[in-house]
């Protein structure tokens, strides 16, 4: 499926899948969405601890890069697992130019390392951030009581409804530890109901630019 780099509303870039008219990040602002959904309402719930984190849709690596940058501010040690079925190319990584957009050129080598490291191998990127990339379908995830936090950043239900079902969210529920949290940009009623059906306690929160609401789910 044909992909191209586009500029989003905050000046940062993302990848668009032309046949689907779908983007890896919000067209209203890739960086703004990452900070609002995944940092503000996810990572910032944790302080002074070790966090095991699962990202559903590693994609461009933007969420992982910002997490690496933000974790030291909260004195977090992060063990990051990114699952991706269709990896982006190193050429696309270069064109996205995230480190310059984030004024984080000091992390350029870290970002390159994230994308060039082998799949299925845990690698230390910085002293407080390790990364394991897994290339597989989200439906193949079978972790049990493993994660404190999930970034659920799959393509939208409009183009991939099979990723937003009770079956997938049951896998997410099992993968989380008690009091674990899942955050996503999505806010559809069908998504919220699927989360609730498998046991999550779900809250609706103000969304990032371009979206009225987002969802945060907790395993009690």
PDB file of C-alpha atoms in Angstrom:
ATOM      1  CA  UNK A   1       0.000   0.000   0.000  1.00  0.00           C
ATOM      2  CA  UNK A   2       1.450   3.362  -1.045  1.00  0.00           C
ATOM      3  CA  UNK A   3       2.805   5.566   1.747  1.00  0.00           C
ATOM      4  CA  UNK A   4       3.979   9.158   1.717  1.00  0.00           C
ATOM      5  CA  UNK A   5       5.355  11.663   4.225  1.00  0.00           C
ATOM      6  CA  UNK A   6       2.996  14.550   5.057  1.00  0.00           C
ATOM      7  CA  UNK A   7       3.295  17.576   7.355  1.00  0.00           C
ATOM      8  CA  UNK A   8       0.714  17.769  10.155  1.00  0.00           C
ATOM      9  CA  UNK A   9      -0.921  20.769  11.768  1.00  0.00           C
ATOM     10  CA  UNK A  10       1.830  21.433  14.330  1.00  0.00           C
ATOM     11  CA  UNK A  11       4.598  21.299  11.714  1.00  0.00           C
ATOM     12  CA  UNK A  12       5.708  17.748  12.572  1.00  0.00           C
ATOM     13  CA  UNK A  13       5.544  14.982   9.983  1.00  0.00           C
ATOM     14  CA  UNK A  14       3.872  11.620   9.756  1.00  0.00           C
ATOM     15  CA  UNK A  15       3.264   8.855   7.241  1.00  0.00           C
ATOM     16  CA  UNK A  16       0.008   8.710   5.305  1.00  0.00           C
ATOM     17  CA  UNK A  17      -1.357   5.536   3.728  1.00  0.00           C
ATOM     18  CA  UNK A  18      -2.915   6.979   0.616  1.00  0.00           C
ATOM     19  CA  UNK A  19      -5.302   4.138  -0.211  1.00  0.00           C
ATOM     20  CA  UNK A  20      -6.875   4.372   3.241  1.00  0.00           C
ATOM     21  CA  UNK A  21      -6.591   8.147   3.713  1.00  0.00           C
ATOM     22  CA  UNK A  22      -5.179   7.202   7.135  1.00  0.00           C
ATOM     23  CA  UNK A  23      -2.151   8.572   8.979  1.00  0.00           C
ATOM     24  CA  UNK A  24       0.236   7.069  11.530  1.00  0.00           C
ATOM     25  CA  UNK A  25      -0.472  10.133  13.703  1.00  0.00           C
ATOM     26  CA  UNK A  26      -3.104  12.861  13.822  1.00  0.00           C
ATOM     27  CA  UNK A  27      -3.026  15.165  10.799  1.00  0.00           C
ATOM     28  CA  UNK A  28      -3.785  17.960  13.284  1.00  0.00           C
ATOM     29  CA  UNK A  29      -0.385  17.464  14.933  1.00  0.00           C
ATOM     30  CA  UNK A  30       1.708  14.310  15.327  1.00  0.00           C
ATOM     31  CA  UNK A  31       3.844  15.593  18.197  1.00  0.00           C
ATOM     32  CA  UNK A  32       0.916  17.292  19.956  1.00  0.00           C
ATOM     33  CA  UNK A  33      -1.087  14.058  19.847  1.00  0.00           C
ATOM     34  CA  UNK A  34       1.815  11.997  21.216  1.00  0.00           C
ATOM     35  CA  UNK A  35       2.304  14.321  24.163  1.00  0.00           C
ATOM     36  CA  UNK A  36      -1.383  14.768  24.950  1.00  0.00           C
ATOM     37  CA  UNK A  37      -2.575  11.168  24.682  1.00  0.00           C
ATOM     38  CA  UNK A  38       0.400   9.056  25.634  1.00  0.00           C
ATOM     39  CA  UNK A  39       2.524  11.285  27.889  1.00  0.00           C
ATOM     40  CA  UNK A  40       0.005  13.537  29.652  1.00  0.00           C
ATOM     41  CA  UNK A  41      -2.632  10.836  30.211  1.00  0.00           C
ATOM     42  CA  UNK A  42      -0.365   7.789  30.314  1.00  0.00           C
ATOM     43  CA  UNK A  43       3.296   8.076  31.240  1.00  0.00           C
ATOM     44  CA  UNK A  44       2.787  10.953  33.687  1.00  0.00           C
ATOM     45  CA  UNK A  45       0.720   8.715  35.945  1.00  0.00           C
ATOM     46  CA  UNK A  46       4.005   7.115  37.017  1.00  0.00           C
ATOM     47  CA  UNK A  47       6.799   8.585  39.143  1.00  0.00           C
ATOM     48  CA  UNK A  48      10.033   7.178  40.588  1.00  0.00           C
ATOM     49  CA  UNK A  49       9.530   3.595  39.468  1.00  0.00           C
ATOM     50  CA  UNK A  50      10.306   0.935  36.892  1.00  0.00           C
ATOM     51  CA  UNK A  51       7.680   0.901  34.147  1.00  0.00           C
ATOM     52  CA  UNK A  52       7.121  -1.911  31.691  1.00  0.00           C
ATOM     53  CA  UNK A  53       5.401  -0.416  28.677  1.00  0.00           C
ATOM     54  CA  UNK A  54       3.769  -1.978  25.609  1.00  0.00           C
ATOM     55  CA  UNK A  55       3.095   0.022  22.458  1.00  0.00           C
ATOM     56  CA  UNK A  56       0.546  -1.338  20.010  1.00  0.00           C
ATOM     57  CA  UNK A  57       1.773   0.118  16.753  1.00  0.00           C
ATOM     58  CA  UNK A  58       5.466   1.041  17.094  1.00  0.00           C
ATOM     59  CA  UNK A  59       5.268   2.670  13.674  1.00  0.00           C
ATOM     60  CA  UNK A  60       7.467   5.739  13.284  1.00  0.00           C
ATOM     61  CA  UNK A  61       8.951   5.416  16.785  1.00  0.00           C
ATOM     62  CA  UNK A  62       7.718   8.874  17.777  1.00  0.00           C
ATOM     63  CA  UNK A  63       6.019   7.708  20.976  1.00  0.00           C
ATOM     64  CA  UNK A  64       9.095   5.708  21.969  1.00  0.00           C
ATOM     65  CA  UNK A  65      11.412   8.665  21.327  1.00  0.00           C
ATOM     66  CA  UNK A  66       9.309  11.077  23.391  1.00  0.00           C
ATOM     67  CA  UNK A  67       8.990   8.485  26.172  1.00  0.00           C
ATOM     68  CA  UNK A  68      12.781   8.148  26.237  1.00  0.00           C
ATOM     69  CA  UNK A  69      13.026  11.951  26.555  1.00  0.00           C
ATOM     70  CA  UNK A  70      10.320  12.298  29.225  1.00  0.00           C
ATOM     71  CA  UNK A  71      11.151   9.329  31.466  1.00  0.00           C
ATOM     72  CA  UNK A  72      14.187  10.921  33.207  1.00  0.00           C
ATOM     73  CA  UNK A  73      12.061  13.923  34.196  1.00  0.00           C
ATOM     74  CA  UNK A  74       9.847  11.544  36.185  1.00  0.00           C
ATOM     75  CA  UNK A  75      12.759   9.424  37.402  1.00  0.00           C
ATOM     76  CA  UNK A  76      11.447   6.413  35.511  1.00  0.00           C
ATOM     77  CA  UNK A  77      13.264   3.365  34.256  1.00  0.00           C
ATOM     78  CA  UNK A  78      11.368   2.170  31.176  1.00  0.00           C
ATOM     79  CA  UNK A  79      11.347  -1.313  29.654  1.00  0.00           C
ATOM     80  CA  UNK A  80       9.635  -0.592  26.314  1.00  0.00           C
ATOM     81  CA  UNK A  81       8.116  -3.241  24.041  1.00  0.00           C
ATOM     82  CA  UNK A  82       6.959  -2.055  20.625  1.00  0.00           C
ATOM     83  CA  UNK A  83       4.829  -4.330  18.446  1.00  0.00           C
ATOM     84  CA  UNK A  84       4.637  -3.596  14.728  1.00  0.00           C
ATOM     85  CA  UNK A  85       3.438  -5.730  11.828  1.00  0.00           C
ATOM     86  CA  UNK A  86       4.740  -3.499   9.014  1.00  0.00           C
ATOM     87  CA  UNK A  87       7.977  -1.657   9.932  1.00  0.00           C
ATOM     88  CA  UNK A  88       8.814   1.711   8.406  1.00  0.00           C
ATOM     89  CA  UNK A  89      11.982   2.067   6.338  1.00  0.00           C
ATOM     90  CA  UNK A  90      15.145   3.868   7.418  1.00  0.00           C
ATOM     91  CA  UNK A  91      14.544   6.273   4.524  1.00  0.00           C
ATOM     92  CA  UNK A  92      11.156   7.175   6.002  1.00  0.00           C
ATOM     93  CA  UNK A  93      12.698   7.554   9.465  1.00  0.00           C
ATOM     94  CA  UNK A  94      15.154  10.086   8.087  1.00  0.00           C
ATOM     95  CA  UNK A  95      12.462  12.029   6.246  1.00  0.00           C
ATOM     96  CA  UNK A  96      10.320  12.340   9.410  1.00  0.00           C
ATOM     97  CA  UNK A  97      13.121  14.364  11.054  1.00  0.00           C
ATOM     98  CA  UNK A  98      11.607  14.089  14.547  1.00  0.00           C
ATOM     99  CA  UNK A  99      14.699  14.978  16.552  1.00  0.00           C
ATOM    100  CA  UNK A 100      14.970  18.361  14.847  1.00  0.00           C
ATOM    101  CA  UNK A 101      11.231  19.003  15.300  1.00  0.00           C
ATOM    102  CA  UNK A 102      11.539  18.176  19.015  1.00  0.00           C
ATOM    103  CA  UNK A 103      14.761  20.203  19.370  1.00  0.00           C
ATOM    104  CA  UNK A 104      16.322  16.950  20.557  1.00  0.00           C
ATOM    105  CA  UNK A 105      19.224  16.498  18.177  1.00  0.00           C
ATOM    106  CA  UNK A 106      21.155  15.052  21.118  1.00  0.00           C
ATOM    107  CA  UNK A 107      18.922  11.975  20.753  1.00  0.00           C
ATOM    108  CA  UNK A 108      19.421  11.520  17.007  1.00  0.00           C
ATOM    109  CA  UNK A 109      21.725   8.526  17.488  1.00  0.00           C
ATOM    110  CA  UNK A 110      19.280   7.005  20.010  1.00  0.00           C
ATOM    111  CA  UNK A 111      16.421   7.357  17.518  1.00  0.00           C
ATOM    112  CA  UNK A 112      18.450   5.795  14.727  1.00  0.00           C
ATOM    113  CA  UNK A 113      19.387   2.945  17.066  1.00  0.00           C
ATOM    114  CA  UNK A 114      15.713   2.293  17.869  1.00  0.00           C
ATOM    115  CA  UNK A 115      14.994   1.663  14.212  1.00  0.00           C
ATOM    116  CA  UNK A 116      18.185  -0.181  13.266  1.00  0.00           C
ATOM    117  CA  UNK A 117      18.400  -2.614  16.184  1.00  0.00           C
ATOM    118  CA  UNK A 118      17.405  -6.255  15.550  1.00  0.00           C
ATOM    119  CA  UNK A 119      13.856  -7.443  16.092  1.00  0.00           C
ATOM    120  CA  UNK A 120      13.159  -9.777  19.018  1.00  0.00           C
ATOM    121  CA  UNK A 121      16.214  -8.578  20.943  1.00  0.00           C
ATOM    122  CA  UNK A 122      16.124  -6.332  24.028  1.00  0.00           C
ATOM    123  CA  UNK A 123      18.639  -3.515  23.649  1.00  0.00           C
ATOM    124  CA  UNK A 124      19.577  -0.735  26.076  1.00  0.00           C
ATOM    125  CA  UNK A 125      19.154   2.595  24.275  1.00  0.00           C
ATOM    126  CA  UNK A 126      20.063   4.778  27.283  1.00  0.00           C
ATOM    127  CA  UNK A 127      20.847   3.794  30.901  1.00  0.00           C
ATOM    128  CA  UNK A 128      17.157   4.074  31.854  1.00  0.00           C
ATOM    129  CA  UNK A 129      15.465   2.954  28.632  1.00  0.00           C
ATOM    130  CA  UNK A 130      15.538  -0.458  26.964  1.00  0.00           C
ATOM    131  CA  UNK A 131      13.652  -1.447  23.824  1.00  0.00           C
ATOM    132  CA  UNK A 132      12.356  -4.752  22.490  1.00  0.00           C
ATOM    133  CA  UNK A 133      10.737  -4.616  19.047  1.00  0.00           C
ATOM    134  CA  UNK A 134       8.447  -7.439  18.013  1.00  0.00           C
ATOM    135  CA  UNK A 135       7.317  -7.822  14.404  1.00  0.00           C
ATOM    136  CA  UNK A 136       3.969  -9.583  14.565  1.00  0.00           C
ATOM    137  CA  UNK A 137       0.224  -9.151  14.299  1.00  0.00           C
ATOM    138  CA  UNK A 138      -1.404  -7.614  17.380  1.00  0.00           C
ATOM    139  CA  UNK A 139      -3.684 -10.638  17.649  1.00  0.00           C
ATOM    140  CA  UNK A 140      -0.616 -12.793  18.367  1.00  0.00           C
ATOM    141  CA  UNK A 141       0.108 -11.002  21.661  1.00  0.00           C
ATOM    142  CA  UNK A 142      -0.252 -13.416  24.585  1.00  0.00           C
ATOM    143  CA  UNK A 143       1.536 -11.687  27.489  1.00  0.00           C
ATOM    144  CA  UNK A 144       0.078 -12.218  30.958  1.00  0.00           C
ATOM    145  CA  UNK A 145       0.259  -9.660  33.813  1.00  0.00           C
ATOM    146  CA  UNK A 146       3.369  -8.109  32.263  1.00  0.00           C
ATOM    147  CA  UNK A 147       2.839  -4.380  31.686  1.00  0.00           C
ATOM    148  CA  UNK A 148       2.087  -1.260  33.720  1.00  0.00           C
ATOM    149  CA  UNK A 149       1.089   0.820  30.711  1.00  0.00           C
ATOM    150  CA  UNK A 150      -0.126   0.258  27.150  1.00  0.00           C
ATOM    151  CA  UNK A 151      -0.023   2.859  24.385  1.00  0.00           C
ATOM    152  CA  UNK A 152      -2.790   1.612  22.077  1.00  0.00           C
ATOM    153  CA  UNK A 153      -1.885   3.410  18.848  1.00  0.00           C
ATOM    154  CA  UNK A 154      -3.242   1.104  16.150  1.00  0.00           C
ATOM    155  CA  UNK A 155      -4.742   2.433  12.934  1.00  0.00           C
ATOM    156  CA  UNK A 156      -8.299   3.676  13.427  1.00  0.00           C
ATOM    157  CA  UNK A 157     -11.398   1.528  13.575  1.00  0.00           C
ATOM    158  CA  UNK A 158     -12.610   3.069  10.305  1.00  0.00           C
ATOM    159  CA  UNK A 159      -9.891   1.227   8.349  1.00  0.00           C
ATOM    160  CA  UNK A 160      -9.007  -1.667  10.687  1.00  0.00           C
ATOM    161  CA  UNK A 161     -12.088  -2.438  12.826  1.00  0.00           C
ATOM    162  CA  UNK A 162     -10.687  -5.887  13.653  1.00  0.00           C
ATOM    163  CA  UNK A 163      -8.068  -4.247  15.913  1.00  0.00           C
ATOM    164  CA  UNK A 164     -10.701  -2.604  18.127  1.00  0.00           C
ATOM    165  CA  UNK A 165     -12.708  -5.653  19.203  1.00  0.00           C
ATOM    166  CA  UNK A 166     -13.422  -7.368  22.506  1.00  0.00           C
ATOM    167  CA  UNK A 167     -10.988 -10.111  21.490  1.00  0.00           C
ATOM    168  CA  UNK A 168      -8.084  -7.692  21.090  1.00  0.00           C
ATOM    169  CA  UNK A 169      -8.915  -5.752  24.249  1.00  0.00           C
ATOM    170  CA  UNK A 170      -9.145  -8.987  26.227  1.00  0.00           C
ATOM    171  CA  UNK A 171      -5.539  -9.624  25.195  1.00  0.00           C
ATOM    172  CA  UNK A 172      -4.648  -6.122  26.403  1.00  0.00           C
ATOM    173  CA  UNK A 173      -6.461  -6.728  29.697  1.00  0.00           C
ATOM    174  CA  UNK A 174      -4.540  -9.946  30.292  1.00  0.00           C
ATOM    175  CA  UNK A 175      -1.244  -8.295  29.325  1.00  0.00           C
ATOM    176  CA  UNK A 176      -1.610  -5.579  31.983  1.00  0.00           C
ATOM    177  CA  UNK A 177      -0.744  -5.950  35.632  1.00  0.00           C
ATOM    178  CA  UNK A 178      -3.282  -5.031  38.291  1.00  0.00           C
ATOM    179  CA  UNK A 179      -3.873  -1.248  38.240  1.00  0.00           C
ATOM    180  CA  UNK A 180      -2.293  -1.142  34.784  1.00  0.00           C
ATOM    181  CA  UNK A 181      -3.466   1.520  32.348  1.00  0.00           C
ATOM    182  CA  UNK A 182      -4.212   1.610  28.615  1.00  0.00           C
ATOM    183  CA  UNK A 183      -4.444   4.937  26.782  1.00  0.00           C
ATOM    184  CA  UNK A 184      -5.591   5.579  23.230  1.00  0.00           C
ATOM    185  CA  UNK A 185      -6.561   8.478  21.001  1.00  0.00           C
ATOM    186  CA  UNK A 186      -9.812   6.677  20.107  1.00  0.00           C
ATOM    187  CA  UNK A 187     -13.167   7.637  21.614  1.00  0.00           C
ATOM    188  CA  UNK A 188     -15.810   5.720  19.656  1.00  0.00           C
ATOM    189  CA  UNK A 189     -18.641   4.306  21.719  1.00  0.00           C
ATOM    190  CA  UNK A 190     -18.075   0.839  20.259  1.00  0.00           C
ATOM    191  CA  UNK A 191     -14.437   0.930  21.412  1.00  0.00           C
ATOM    192  CA  UNK A 192     -15.383   2.038  24.915  1.00  0.00           C
ATOM    193  CA  UNK A 193     -18.009  -0.702  25.156  1.00  0.00           C
ATOM    194  CA  UNK A 194     -15.551  -3.348  23.956  1.00  0.00           C
ATOM    195  CA  UNK A 195     -13.093  -2.272  26.671  1.00  0.00           C
ATOM    196  CA  UNK A 196     -15.777  -2.366  29.355  1.00  0.00           C
ATOM    197  CA  UNK A 197     -17.021  -5.774  28.201  1.00  0.00           C
ATOM    198  CA  UNK A 198     -13.655  -7.414  28.980  1.00  0.00           C
ATOM    199  CA  UNK A 199     -13.347  -5.843  32.443  1.00  0.00           C
ATOM    200  CA  UNK A 200     -11.728  -2.434  31.994  1.00  0.00           C
ATOM    201  CA  UNK A 201     -12.878   0.627  33.916  1.00  0.00           C
ATOM    202  CA  UNK A 202     -12.967   3.303  31.215  1.00  0.00           C
ATOM    203  CA  UNK A 203     -12.930   7.091  31.390  1.00  0.00           C
ATOM    204  CA  UNK A 204     -13.395   9.644  28.650  1.00  0.00           C
ATOM    205  CA  UNK A 205     -10.876  12.486  28.687  1.00  0.00           C
ATOM    206  CA  UNK A 206     -10.437  15.641  26.602  1.00  0.00           C
ATOM    207  CA  UNK A 207      -8.853  14.717  23.287  1.00  0.00           C
ATOM    208  CA  UNK A 208      -5.823  16.147  21.475  1.00  0.00           C
ATOM    209  CA  UNK A 209      -6.218  18.885  18.843  1.00  0.00           C
ATOM    210  CA  UNK A 210      -8.830  17.812  16.307  1.00  0.00           C
ATOM    211  CA  UNK A 211     -10.552  15.331  18.646  1.00  0.00           C
ATOM    212  CA  UNK A 212     -13.140  16.063  21.287  1.00  0.00           C
ATOM    213  CA  UNK A 213     -12.373  13.041  23.472  1.00  0.00           C
ATOM    214  CA  UNK A 214      -9.953  10.135  24.043  1.00  0.00           C
ATOM    215  CA  UNK A 215     -10.124   7.041  26.255  1.00  0.00           C
ATOM    216  CA  UNK A 216      -8.157   5.754  29.219  1.00  0.00           C
ATOM    217  CA  UNK A 217      -8.828   2.271  30.577  1.00  0.00           C
ATOM    218  CA  UNK A 218      -7.683   0.742  33.845  1.00  0.00           C
ATOM    219  CA  UNK A 219      -7.412  -2.848  35.039  1.00  0.00           C
ATOM    220  CA  UNK A 220      -8.508  -2.803  38.681  1.00  0.00           C
TER     221      UNK A 220
END
